[in-house]
mmCIF file of C-alpha atoms in Angstrom:
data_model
loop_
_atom_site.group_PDB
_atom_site.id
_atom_site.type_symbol
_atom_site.label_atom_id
_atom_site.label_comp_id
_atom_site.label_asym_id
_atom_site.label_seq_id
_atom_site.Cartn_x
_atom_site.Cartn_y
_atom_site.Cartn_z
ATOM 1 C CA UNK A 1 382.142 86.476 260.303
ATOM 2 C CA UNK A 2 379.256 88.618 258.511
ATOM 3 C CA UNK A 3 378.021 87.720 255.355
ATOM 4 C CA UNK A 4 375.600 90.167 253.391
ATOM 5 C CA UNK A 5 372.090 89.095 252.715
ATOM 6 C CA UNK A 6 370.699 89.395 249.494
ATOM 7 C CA UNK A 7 366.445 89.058 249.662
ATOM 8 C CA UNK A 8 363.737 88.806 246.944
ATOM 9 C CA UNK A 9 361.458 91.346 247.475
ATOM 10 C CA UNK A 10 359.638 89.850 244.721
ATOM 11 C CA UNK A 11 357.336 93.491 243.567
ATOM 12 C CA UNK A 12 357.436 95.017 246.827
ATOM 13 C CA UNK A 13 354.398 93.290 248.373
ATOM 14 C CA UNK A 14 351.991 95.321 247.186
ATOM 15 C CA UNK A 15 351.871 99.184 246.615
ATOM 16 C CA UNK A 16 354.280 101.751 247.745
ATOM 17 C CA UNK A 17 353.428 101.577 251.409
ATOM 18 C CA UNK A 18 353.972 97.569 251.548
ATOM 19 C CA UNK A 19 357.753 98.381 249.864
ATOM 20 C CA UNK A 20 358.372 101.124 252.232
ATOM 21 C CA UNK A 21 357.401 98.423 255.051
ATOM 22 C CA UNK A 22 359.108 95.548 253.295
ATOM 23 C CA UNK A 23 362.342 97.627 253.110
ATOM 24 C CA UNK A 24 361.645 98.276 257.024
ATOM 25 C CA UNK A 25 361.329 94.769 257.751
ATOM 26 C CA UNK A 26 364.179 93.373 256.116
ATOM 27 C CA UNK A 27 366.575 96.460 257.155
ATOM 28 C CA UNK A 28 365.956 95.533 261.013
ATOM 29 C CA UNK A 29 367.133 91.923 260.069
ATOM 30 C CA UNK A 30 370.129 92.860 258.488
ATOM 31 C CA UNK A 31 369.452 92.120 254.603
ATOM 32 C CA UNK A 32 372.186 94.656 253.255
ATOM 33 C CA UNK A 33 370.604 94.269 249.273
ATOM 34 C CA UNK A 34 367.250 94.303 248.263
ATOM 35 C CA UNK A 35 366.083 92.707 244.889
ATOM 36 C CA UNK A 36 363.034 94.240 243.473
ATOM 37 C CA UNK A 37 361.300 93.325 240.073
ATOM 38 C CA UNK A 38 359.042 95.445 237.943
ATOM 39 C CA UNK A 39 356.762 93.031 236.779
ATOM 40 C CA UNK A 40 352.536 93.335 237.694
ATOM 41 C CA UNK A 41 352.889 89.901 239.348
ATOM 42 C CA UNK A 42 355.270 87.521 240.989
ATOM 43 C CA UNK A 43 357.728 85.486 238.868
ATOM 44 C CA UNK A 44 355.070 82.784 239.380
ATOM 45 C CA UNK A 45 353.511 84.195 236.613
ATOM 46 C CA UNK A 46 355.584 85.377 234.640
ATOM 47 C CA UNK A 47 357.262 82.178 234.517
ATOM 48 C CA UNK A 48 353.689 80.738 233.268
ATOM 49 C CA UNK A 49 354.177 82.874 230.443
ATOM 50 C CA UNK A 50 352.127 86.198 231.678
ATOM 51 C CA UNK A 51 354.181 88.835 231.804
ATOM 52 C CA UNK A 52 352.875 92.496 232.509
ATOM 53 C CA UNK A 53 354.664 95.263 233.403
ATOM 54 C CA UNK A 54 354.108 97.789 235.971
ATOM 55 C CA UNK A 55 354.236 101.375 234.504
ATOM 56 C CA UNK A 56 357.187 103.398 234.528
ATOM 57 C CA UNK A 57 355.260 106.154 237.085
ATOM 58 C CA UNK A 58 354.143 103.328 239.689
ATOM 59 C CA UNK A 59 357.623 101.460 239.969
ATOM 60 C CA UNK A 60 359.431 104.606 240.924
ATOM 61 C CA UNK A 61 356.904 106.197 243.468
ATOM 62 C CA UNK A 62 357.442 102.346 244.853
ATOM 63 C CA UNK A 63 361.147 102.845 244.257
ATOM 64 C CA UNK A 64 361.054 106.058 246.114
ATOM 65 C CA UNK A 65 359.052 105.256 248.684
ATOM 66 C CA UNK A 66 361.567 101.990 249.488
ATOM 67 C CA UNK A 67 364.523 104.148 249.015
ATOM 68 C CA UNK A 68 363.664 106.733 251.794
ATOM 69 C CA UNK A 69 362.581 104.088 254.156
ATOM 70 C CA UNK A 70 365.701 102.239 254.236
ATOM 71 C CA UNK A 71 368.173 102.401 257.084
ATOM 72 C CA UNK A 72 371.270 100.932 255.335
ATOM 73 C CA UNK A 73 370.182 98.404 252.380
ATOM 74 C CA UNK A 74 371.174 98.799 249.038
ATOM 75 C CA UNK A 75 368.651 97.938 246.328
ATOM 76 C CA UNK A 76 369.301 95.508 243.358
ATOM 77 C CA UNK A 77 366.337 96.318 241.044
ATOM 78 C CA UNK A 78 365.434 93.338 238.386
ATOM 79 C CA UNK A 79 364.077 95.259 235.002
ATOM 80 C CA UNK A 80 362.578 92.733 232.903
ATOM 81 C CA UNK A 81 361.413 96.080 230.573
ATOM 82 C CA UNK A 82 364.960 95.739 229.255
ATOM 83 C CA UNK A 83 365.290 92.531 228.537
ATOM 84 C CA UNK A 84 365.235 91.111 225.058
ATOM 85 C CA UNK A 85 362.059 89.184 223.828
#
């Protein structure tokens, strides 16, 4: 039996390059859904209470970037711009 993988990819380790390899990475181990957040730093942080976005423009040249690299996984992308508060 096969059961899809869902992984963090936390911000994409880094610029647009690091997502493109990230996506890479976890498409040659099977991951079938990528989750990707928009946020300057790691949940870590934003957890702590310090919560910066990235800018509209940099999170889709990342998205792009990740999208055209990927063999087969899907991508599950975490706005926190929309969420209340």
């Amino acid at each position: 039996m096969q059961v899809p993988v869902i992984a963090d990819a936390d911000i994409g380790y880094g610029n647009r390059n690091n997502g493109a390899r990230t996506v890479r990475e976890y498409g040659a181990s099977g991951v079938a859904v990528i989750y990707l957040d928009d946020t300057v730093f790691s949940k870590l942080r934003g957890a702590m209470g310090r919560i910066e976005l990235t800018s509209a423009e940099d999170h889709a040249t990342k998205i792009q970037a990740m999208t055209a690299a990927r063999s087969s996984a899907e991508f599950l992308d975490n706005l926190v711009a929309l969420m209340p508060g």
